[in-house]
CSV table of C-alpha atoms in Angstrom, one decimal:
chain,number,residue,atom,x,y,z
A,1,UNK,CA,1.2,17.7,5.5
A,2,UNK,CA,0.9,20.7,3.6
A,3,UNK,CA,0.3,23.5,3.6
A,4,UNK,CA,0.0,23.3,7.3
A,5,UNK,CA,3.7,21.9,7.8
A,6,UNK,CA,5.1,23.9,5.1
A,7,UNK,CA,7.8,25.4,7.2
A,8,UNK,CA,9.1,21.9,8.2
A,9,UNK,CA,8.9,20.7,4.9
A,10,UNK,CA,11.3,23.3,3.7
A,11,UNK,CA,13.8,22.2,6.5
A,12,UNK,CA,13.6,18.7,5.3
A,13,UNK,CA,14.1,19.7,1.8
A,14,UNK,CA,17.2,21.3,2.6
A,15,UNK,CA,18.4,18.3,4.9
A,16,UNK,CA,17.8,16.2,1.9
A,17,UNK,CA,19.5,18.2,-0.9
A,18,UNK,CA,18.7,16.3,-4.4
A,19,UNK,CA,15.9,14.3,-3.1
A,20,UNK,CA,12.8,13.7,-5.0
A,21,UNK,CA,9.4,14.4,-3.1
A,22,UNK,CA,5.9,13.0,-4.0
A,23,UNK,CA,2.9,15.1,-3.4
A,24,UNK,CA,-0.5,13.5,-3.1
A,25,UNK,CA,-3.8,15.1,-2.3
A,26,UNK,CA,-5.8,13.8,0.5
A,27,UNK,CA,-9.4,12.2,-0.2
A,28,UNK,CA,-8.6,11.3,-3.9
A,29,UNK,CA,-7.9,8.1,-5.6
A,30,UNK,CA,-6.6,6.3,-8.7
A,31,UNK,CA,-3.4,8.6,-8.8
A,32,UNK,CA,-5.6,11.6,-9.3
A,33,UNK,CA,-3.6,15.0,-8.6
A,34,UNK,CA,-0.5,13.4,-7.7
A,35,UNK,CA,2.8,15.4,-9.0
A,36,UNK,CA,6.5,14.9,-8.0
A,37,UNK,CA,8.9,18.0,-7.1
A,38,UNK,CA,12.7,18.0,-7.0
A,39,UNK,CA,13.1,21.7,-6.3
A,40,UNK,CA,11.8,24.0,-3.4
A,41,UNK,CA,10.8,26.6,-6.0
A,42,UNK,CA,8.2,24.0,-7.5
A,43,UNK,CA,6.7,24.0,-4.1
A,44,UNK,CA,7.0,27.8,-3.5
A,45,UNK,CA,5.0,28.3,-6.7
A,46,UNK,CA,2.6,25.6,-5.6
A,47,UNK,CA,2.1,27.4,-2.4
A,48,UNK,CA,1.5,30.8,-4.1
A,49,UNK,CA,-1.0,29.5,-6.5
A,50,UNK,CA,-2.9,28.4,-3.5
A,51,UNK,CA,-2.7,31.8,-1.4
A,52,UNK,CA,-0.4,29.8,0.9
A,53,UNK,CA,-3.1,27.7,1.9
A,54,UNK,CA,-5.7,30.1,2.6
A,55,UNK,CA,-9.2,29.8,1.1
A,56,UNK,CA,-10.0,32.7,-1.2
A,57,UNK,CA,-13.2,33.6,-3.0
A,58,UNK,CA,-15.1,30.6,-1.2
A,59,UNK,CA,-12.8,28.2,-2.9
A,60,UNK,CA,-11.4,25.5,-0.3
A,61,UNK,CA,-8.1,24.2,-1.3
A,62,UNK,CA,-7.1,20.5,-0.7
A,63,UNK,CA,-4.4,19.3,1.7
A,64,UNK,CA,-1.6,17.3,0.5
A,65,UNK,CA,0.6,14.7,1.9
A,66,UNK,CA,4.3,15.3,0.9
A,67,UNK,CA,6.5,12.0,1.1
A,68,UNK,CA,10.2,11.3,0.1
A,69,UNK,CA,10.1,9.4,-3.1
A,70,UNK,CA,11.8,6.2,-3.1
A,71,UNK,CA,14.2,6.2,-6.0
A,72,UNK,CA,15.6,2.7,-6.1
A,73,UNK,CA,12.5,0.5,-6.2
A,74,UNK,CA,12.7,-3.3,-6.5
A,75,UNK,CA,12.2,-4.0,-10.4
A,76,UNK,CA,11.0,-6.9,-11.9
A,77,UNK,CA,11.8,-6.9,-15.8
A,78,UNK,CA,12.9,-3.4,-15.4
A,79,UNK,CA,9.3,-2.2,-14.1
A,80,UNK,CA,8.1,-0.9,-10.8
A,81,UNK,CA,5.7,-2.1,-8.8
A,82,UNK,CA,3.8,-1.8,-5.4
A,83,UNK,CA,1.9,-4.2,-3.5
A,84,UNK,CA,-1.9,-4.1,-2.1
A,85,UNK,CA,-2.5,-6.0,1.1
A,86,UNK,CA,-5.9,-6.3,2.9
A,87,UNK,CA,-6.2,-6.3,6.7
A,88,UNK,CA,-9.3,-6.6,8.9
A,89,UNK,CA,-9.3,-4.8,12.5
A,90,UNK,CA,-12.1,-6.3,14.6
A,91,UNK,CA,-10.9,-4.1,17.5
A,92,UNK,CA,-8.5,-1.5,18.5
A,93,UNK,CA,-9.2,-2.3,22.3
A,94,UNK,CA,-7.8,-4.8,22.8
A,95,UNK,CA,-6.0,-4.6,19.2
A,96,UNK,CA,-7.3,-7.6,17.3
A,97,UNK,CA,-6.2,-8.0,13.5
A,98,UNK,CA,-6.7,-10.6,10.8
A,99,UNK,CA,-4.1,-10.5,7.8
A,100,UNK,CA,-5.1,-11.5,4.4
A,101,UNK,CA,-2.4,-14.0,2.7
A,102,UNK,CA,-3.2,-13.3,-0.8
A,103,UNK,CA,-3.0,-9.8,-2.5
A,104,UNK,CA,-1.5,-8.5,-5.7
A,105,UNK,CA,1.7,-6.6,-7.2
A,106,UNK,CA,0.8,-4.0,-9.4
A,107,UNK,CA,3.2,-3.0,-12.2
A,108,UNK,CA,3.9,0.0,-14.5
A,109,UNK,CA,3.3,-0.7,-18.2
A,110,UNK,CA,6.6,1.4,-18.8
A,111,UNK,CA,10.3,0.4,-17.9
A,112,UNK,CA,11.5,2.4,-14.9
A,113,UNK,CA,13.8,5.4,-15.1
A,114,UNK,CA,14.9,7.9,-12.8
A,115,UNK,CA,14.4,10.5,-15.5
A,116,UNK,CA,11.1,11.8,-17.1
A,117,UNK,CA,9.3,12.4,-13.5
A,118,UNK,CA,6.6,14.3,-15.5
A,119,UNK,CA,5.5,10.8,-16.9
A,120,UNK,CA,3.2,9.0,-14.5
A,121,UNK,CA,3.6,6.0,-16.6
A,122,UNK,CA,7.0,5.5,-15.1
A,123,UNK,CA,6.3,6.3,-11.6
A,124,UNK,CA,2.7,5.9,-10.5
A,125,UNK,CA,1.6,1.9,-10.4
A,126,UNK,CA,-2.2,2.9,-10.0
A,127,UNK,CA,-4.0,0.6,-12.5
A,128,UNK,CA,-6.4,3.2,-13.6
A,129,UNK,CA,-3.4,5.1,-14.9
A,130,UNK,CA,-1.5,2.6,-16.3
A,131,UNK,CA,-4.4,1.2,-18.5
A,132,UNK,CA,-4.4,4.4,-20.1
A,133,UNK,CA,-1.0,3.8,-21.7
A,134,UNK,CA,-0.7,3.4,-25.4
A,135,UNK,CA,1.1,0.3,-25.1
A,136,UNK,CA,-1.4,-1.4,-22.6
A,137,UNK,CA,-2.9,-4.4,-24.0
A,138,UNK,CA,-5.1,-6.1,-21.4
A,139,UNK,CA,-5.4,-9.3,-23.6
A,140,UNK,CA,-1.5,-9.7,-23.2
A,141,UNK,CA,-0.9,-8.4,-19.4
A,142,UNK,CA,-3.2,-7.0,-17.0
A,143,UNK,CA,0.2,-5.5,-15.0
A,144,UNK,CA,-1.0,-7.5,-11.9
A,145,UNK,CA,1.0,-10.3,-10.3
A,146,UNK,CA,-0.5,-12.7,-7.5
A,147,UNK,CA,1.7,-12.8,-4.2
A,148,UNK,CA,2.6,-16.3,-4.8
A,149,UNK,CA,4.0,-15.5,-8.4
A,150,UNK,CA,6.0,-12.5,-6.9
A,151,UNK,CA,7.7,-15.1,-4.3
A,152,UNK,CA,8.4,-17.6,-6.9
A,153,UNK,CA,10.3,-14.7,-8.6
A,154,UNK,CA,12.0,-13.6,-5.5
A,155,UNK,CA,13.1,-17.2,-4.1
A,156,UNK,CA,15.6,-18.4,-6.7
A,157,UNK,CA,16.9,-14.9,-7.2
A,158,UNK,CA,17.6,-13.9,-3.6
A,159,UNK,CA,17.3,-17.3,-1.6
A,160,UNK,CA,14.8,-18.2,1.0
A,161,UNK,CA,16.3,-16.4,4.1
A,162,UNK,CA,16.1,-12.8,2.3
A,163,UNK,CA,12.9,-13.6,0.7
A,164,UNK,CA,11.4,-14.7,4.2
A,165,UNK,CA,12.8,-11.6,5.9
A,166,UNK,CA,11.2,-9.2,3.2
A,167,UNK,CA,7.8,-10.5,3.6
A,168,UNK,CA,8.2,-10.7,7.5
A,169,UNK,CA,8.9,-7.1,7.2
A,170,UNK,CA,5.7,-6.3,5.3
A,171,UNK,CA,3.8,-8.3,7.8
A,172,UNK,CA,5.6,-6.1,10.7
A,173,UNK,CA,4.8,-2.9,8.9
A,174,UNK,CA,1.1,-3.5,8.9
A,175,UNK,CA,0.8,-4.7,12.7
A,176,UNK,CA,3.2,-2.0,13.8
A,177,UNK,CA,0.9,0.8,12.0
A,178,UNK,CA,-2.0,-0.5,13.8
A,179,UNK,CA,-0.3,-0.3,17.2
A,180,UNK,CA,0.8,3.0,16.5
A,181,UNK,CA,-2.7,4.4,16.2
A,182,UNK,CA,-4.4,2.2,18.8
A,183,UNK,CA,-4.4,4.8,21.3
A,184,UNK,CA,-6.2,7.4,19.5
A,185,UNK,CA,-8.7,5.4,17.3
A,186,UNK,CA,-12.5,5.4,18.6
A,187,UNK,CA,-13.3,1.7,19.5
A,188,UNK,CA,-16.8,0.5,18.8
A,189,UNK,CA,-17.2,-3.3,19.5
A,190,UNK,CA,-20.2,-3.1,16.8
A,191,UNK,CA,-17.8,-1.9,14.1
A,192,UNK,CA,-14.6,-3.2,12.2
A,193,UNK,CA,-12.5,-1.9,9.5
A,194,UNK,CA,-11.0,-3.4,6.3
A,195,UNK,CA,-7.9,-1.6,5.2
A,196,UNK,CA,-5.9,-1.5,2.1
A,197,UNK,CA,-2.2,-1.5,2.7
A,198,UNK,CA,0.1,0.0,-0.4
A,199,UNK,CA,3.8,-1.5,0.1
A,200,UNK,CA,6.7,-0.8,-1.8
A,201,UNK,CA,10.0,-2.7,-1.8
A,202,UNK,CA,13.4,-1.1,-2.4
A,203,UNK,CA,16.5,-2.6,-4.4
A,204,UNK,CA,17.9,-3.8,-1.0
A,205,UNK,CA,14.4,-5.8,-0.2
A,206,UNK,CA,13.5,-3.3,2.3
A,207,UNK,CA,9.9,-2.9,2.3
A,208,UNK,CA,8.3,0.8,3.1
A,209,UNK,CA,4.7,1.6,3.9
A,210,UNK,CA,3.4,4.0,1.1
A,211,UNK,CA,-0.3,4.6,2.4
A,212,UNK,CA,-3.2,3.0,4.2
A,213,UNK,CA,-6.4,3.0,2.7
A,214,UNK,CA,-9.6,3.1,4.8
A,215,UNK,CA,-11.9,2.6,1.8
A,216,UNK,CA,-9.9,0.4,-0.7
A,217,UNK,CA,-10.9,0.0,-4.1
A,218,UNK,CA,-12.7,-3.5,-4.7
A,219,UNK,CA,-13.1,-2.8,-8.6
A,220,UNK,CA,-12.0,-5.6,-10.6
A,221,UNK,CA,-10.0,-5.6,-13.8
A,222,UNK,CA,-9.6,-9.4,-14.7
A,223,UNK,CA,-11.3,-12.7,-14.0
A,224,UNK,CA,-8.3,-13.2,-11.4
A,225,UNK,CA,-8.7,-10.1,-9.7
A,226,UNK,CA,-12.5,-10.5,-9.4
A,227,UNK,CA,-12.0,-13.9,-7.8
A,228,UNK,CA,-9.5,-12.7,-5.5
A,229,UNK,CA,-11.8,-9.8,-4.2
A,230,UNK,CA,-14.9,-11.8,-4.0
A,231,UNK,CA,-13.0,-14.6,-2.0
A,232,UNK,CA,-11.5,-11.8,0.3
A,233,UNK,CA,-14.7,-10.3,0.8
A,234,UNK,CA,-16.4,-13.6,1.7
A,235,UNK,CA,-13.8,-14.5,4.4
A,236,UNK,CA,-14.0,-10.9,5.9
A,237,UNK,CA,-17.7,-11.4,6.4
A,238,UNK,CA,-16.9,-14.8,8.1
A,239,UNK,CA,-14.6,-13.1,10.2
A,240,UNK,CA,-17.1,-10.3,11.2
A,241,UNK,CA,-19.3,-13.2,12.2
A,242,UNK,CA,-22.7,-11.6,12.3
A,243,UNK,CA,-24.3,-15.0,12.5
A,244,UNK,CA,-22.2,-16.2,15.5
A,245,UNK,CA,-20.9,-19.2,13.8
A,246,UNK,CA,-17.3,-19.0,15.2
A,247,UNK,CA,-15.8,-20.0,18.4
A,248,UNK,CA,-14.0,-16.8,18.9
A,249,UNK,CA,-10.4,-18.5,19.0
A,250,UNK,CA,-9.9,-19.2,15.2
A,251,UNK,CA,-6.3,-18.6,14.2
A,252,UNK,CA,-7.3,-18.7,10.6
A,253,UNK,CA,-10.6,-18.1,8.9
A,254,UNK,CA,-10.9,-18.6,5.1
A,255,UNK,CA,-7.6,-16.9,3.5
A,256,UNK,CA,-7.3,-14.5,6.8
A,257,UNK,CA,-4.8,-15.3,9.6
A,258,UNK,CA,-5.0,-13.8,13.3
A,259,UNK,CA,-1.6,-11.8,13.5
A,260,UNK,CA,-2.4,-9.7,16.7
A,261,UNK,CA,-4.8,-10.4,19.4
A,262,UNK,CA,-3.6,-8.1,22.3
A,263,UNK,CA,-0.1,-9.3,21.3
A,264,UNK,CA,1.6,-11.0,18.2
A,265,UNK,CA,0.3,-14.1,17.1
A,266,UNK,CA,2.7,-16.4,15.6
A,267,UNK,CA,1.8,-18.9,12.9
A,268,UNK,CA,1.6,-22.3,13.6
A,269,UNK,CA,4.8,-24.3,12.8
A,270,UNK,CA,3.0,-27.0,11.8
A,271,UNK,CA,1.0,-25.1,9.1
A,272,UNK,CA,3.8,-22.8,8.2
A,273,UNK,CA,7.7,-22.8,8.9
A,274,UNK,CA,8.2,-19.1,8.2
A,275,UNK,CA,7.6,-16.0,10.4
A,276,UNK,CA,4.3,-15.1,8.2
A,277,UNK,CA,1.9,-16.7,6.0
A,278,UNK,CA,1.5,-13.4,3.9
A,279,UNK,CA,2.1,-14.1,0.1
A,280,UNK,CA,0.9,-17.9,0.4
A,281,UNK,CA,-1.9,-19.5,-0.7
């Protein structure tokens, strides 16, 4: 966290010589304010411009998150993508989580390169950025794939075992992140949270957590996007069950599956032979 952890960040910079870092402002969306740093001098200049993080002349400077940039992402057709996944947390004590099977992969319009780090079209998958590219044509490509489409691409290329391990890893990242904050979250039985997870896969098929959005965007760019989000919201409200229609022991509600209920909930082998239903219809 910058500027508060500036000293720690400088040490990390030294430990990982040659690494690329991505700087993200807190509280913004659609890729706004993100920039990439490869030299300590860039960070030093950034800090100086902000008075080492101190507000001056009644100007309140933003906090930033600094993350190691994954330089070897998994590519499809030479293009980088990340994944948006939805999870609903009904309770933190006990932890009760539903995971939506469907989601989408968000692609860049430009082929990936480790050069040209100043070009957001190459490195940022945010659709709000990509649709501004001169080559973008919504009638040809919306730069989004459904999860079943992504799985169909991965299965013949990597085989069932490696593909299943990758998707199970994504599943575990989501439940693990919620367990990690369970003890510090305020629990209110009258509230729920729907999170939008952003996941990136590297070229070894290892999934990485990029960020968790407490207020994920629900705007739609295509008919398919609109349908997915409407279906997801409909099923989310069914889970919340304001009208008390559910028994309370449902393992699946619409496209959502109960994945954690005071402990890990494994999918029914009769319905799903894999360790997760994420990415299936």
